[in-house]
PDB file of C-alpha atoms and ligand atoms in Angstrom:
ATOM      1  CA  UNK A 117      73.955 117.307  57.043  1.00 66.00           C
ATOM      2  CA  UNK A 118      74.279 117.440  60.920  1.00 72.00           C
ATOM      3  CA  UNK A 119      77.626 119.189  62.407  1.00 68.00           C
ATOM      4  CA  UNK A 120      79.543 118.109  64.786  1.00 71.00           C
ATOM      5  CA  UNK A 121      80.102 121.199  66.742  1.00 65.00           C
ATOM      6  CA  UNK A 122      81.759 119.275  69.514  1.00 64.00           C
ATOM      7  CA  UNK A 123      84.659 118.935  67.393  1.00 69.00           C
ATOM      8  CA  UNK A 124      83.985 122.690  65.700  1.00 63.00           C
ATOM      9  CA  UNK A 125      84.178 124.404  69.403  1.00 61.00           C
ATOM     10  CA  UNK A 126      87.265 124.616  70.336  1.00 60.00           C
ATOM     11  CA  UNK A 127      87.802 123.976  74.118  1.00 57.00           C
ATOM     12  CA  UNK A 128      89.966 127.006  75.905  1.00 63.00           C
ATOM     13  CA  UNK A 129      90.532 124.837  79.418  1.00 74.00           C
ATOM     14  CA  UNK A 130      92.219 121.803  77.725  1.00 84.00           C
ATOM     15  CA  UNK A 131      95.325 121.809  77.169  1.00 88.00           C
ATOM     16  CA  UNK A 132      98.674 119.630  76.149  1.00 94.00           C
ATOM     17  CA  UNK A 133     101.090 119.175  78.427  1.00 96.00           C
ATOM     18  CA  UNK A 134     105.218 118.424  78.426  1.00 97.00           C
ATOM     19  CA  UNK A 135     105.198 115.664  80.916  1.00 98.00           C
ATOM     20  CA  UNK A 136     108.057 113.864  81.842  1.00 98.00           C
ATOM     21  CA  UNK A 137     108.498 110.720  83.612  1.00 98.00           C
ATOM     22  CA  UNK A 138     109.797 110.501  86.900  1.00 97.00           C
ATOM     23  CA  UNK A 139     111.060 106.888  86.370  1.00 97.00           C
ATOM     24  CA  UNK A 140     112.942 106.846  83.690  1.00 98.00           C
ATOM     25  CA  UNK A 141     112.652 111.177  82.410  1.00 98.00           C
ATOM     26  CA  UNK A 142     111.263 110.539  79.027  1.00 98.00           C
ATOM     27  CA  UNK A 143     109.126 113.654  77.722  1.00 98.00           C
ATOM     28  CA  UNK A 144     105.938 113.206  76.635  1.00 97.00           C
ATOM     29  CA  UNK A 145     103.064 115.123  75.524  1.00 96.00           C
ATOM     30  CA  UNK A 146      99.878 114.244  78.039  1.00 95.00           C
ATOM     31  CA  UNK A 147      96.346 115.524  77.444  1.00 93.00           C
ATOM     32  CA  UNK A 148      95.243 117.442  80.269  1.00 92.00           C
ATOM     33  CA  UNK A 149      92.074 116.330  80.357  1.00 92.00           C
ATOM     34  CA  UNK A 150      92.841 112.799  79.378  1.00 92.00           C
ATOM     35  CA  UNK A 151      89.731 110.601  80.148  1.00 92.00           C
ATOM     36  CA  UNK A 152      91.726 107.265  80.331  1.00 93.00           C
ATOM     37  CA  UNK A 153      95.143 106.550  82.204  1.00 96.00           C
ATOM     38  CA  UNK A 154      98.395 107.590  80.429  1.00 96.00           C
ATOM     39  CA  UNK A 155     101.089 105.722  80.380  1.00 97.00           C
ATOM     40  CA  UNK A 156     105.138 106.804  79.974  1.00 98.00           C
ATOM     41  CA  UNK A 157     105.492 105.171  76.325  1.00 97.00           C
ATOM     42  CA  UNK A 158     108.974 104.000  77.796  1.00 98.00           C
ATOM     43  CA  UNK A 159     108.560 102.089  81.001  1.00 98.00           C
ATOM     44  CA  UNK A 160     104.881 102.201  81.074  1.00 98.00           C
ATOM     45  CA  UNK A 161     104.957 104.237  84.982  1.00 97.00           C
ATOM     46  CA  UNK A 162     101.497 105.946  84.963  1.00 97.00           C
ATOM     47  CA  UNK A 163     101.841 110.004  84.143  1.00 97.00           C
ATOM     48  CA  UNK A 164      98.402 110.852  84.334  1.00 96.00           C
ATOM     49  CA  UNK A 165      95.204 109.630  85.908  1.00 96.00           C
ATOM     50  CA  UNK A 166      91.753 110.724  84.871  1.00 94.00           C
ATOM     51  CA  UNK A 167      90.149 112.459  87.723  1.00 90.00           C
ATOM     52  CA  UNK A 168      86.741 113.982  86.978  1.00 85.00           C
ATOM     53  CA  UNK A 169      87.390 116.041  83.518  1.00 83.00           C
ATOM     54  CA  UNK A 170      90.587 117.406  84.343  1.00 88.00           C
ATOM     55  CA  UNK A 171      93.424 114.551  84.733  1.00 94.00           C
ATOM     56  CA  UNK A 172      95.723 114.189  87.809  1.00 95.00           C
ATOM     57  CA  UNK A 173      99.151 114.726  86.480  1.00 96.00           C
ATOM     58  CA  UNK A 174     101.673 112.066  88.058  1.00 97.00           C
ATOM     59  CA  UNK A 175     104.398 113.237  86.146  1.00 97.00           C
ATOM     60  CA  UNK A 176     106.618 116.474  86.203  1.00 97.00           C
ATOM     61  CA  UNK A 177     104.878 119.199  84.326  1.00 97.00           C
ATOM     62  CA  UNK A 178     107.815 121.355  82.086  1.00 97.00           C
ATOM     63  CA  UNK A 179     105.680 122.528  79.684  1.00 96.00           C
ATOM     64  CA  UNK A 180     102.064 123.985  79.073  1.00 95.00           C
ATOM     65  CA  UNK A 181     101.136 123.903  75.229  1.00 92.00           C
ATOM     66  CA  UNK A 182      98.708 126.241  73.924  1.00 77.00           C
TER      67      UNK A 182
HETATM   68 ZN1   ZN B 129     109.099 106.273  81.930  1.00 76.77          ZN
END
């Protein structure tokens, strides 16, 4: 049986973040290192952009989840 230690391994430098919108200030939860553009769930503003690994956070950051 193979193993899929990508998914074993866990990776210390991502992390979730609290992000909220700065159109319309709903919170959302935003993969920091979120390979395609998120969108706010509400009014669909962009909150993050992917940006070589790590994504470009449009929104406000209030939170860093470990
Ligand atoms: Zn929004």
């Amino acid at each position: 049986m193979e193993v899929d230690w990508e998914k074993l391994i866990p990776k210390p430098r991502s992390r979730f973040l609290l992000v909220q919108c700065n159109e319309c200030g709903h919170k959302q939860i935003v993969f920091d290192h979120a390979k395609i553009e998120v969108k706010c769930q509400v009014c669909s503003a962009p909150l993050a952009m992917p940006k070589g690994g790590k994504a470009r956070i449009l929104g406000r950051v209030l939170e860093v989840l470990t």
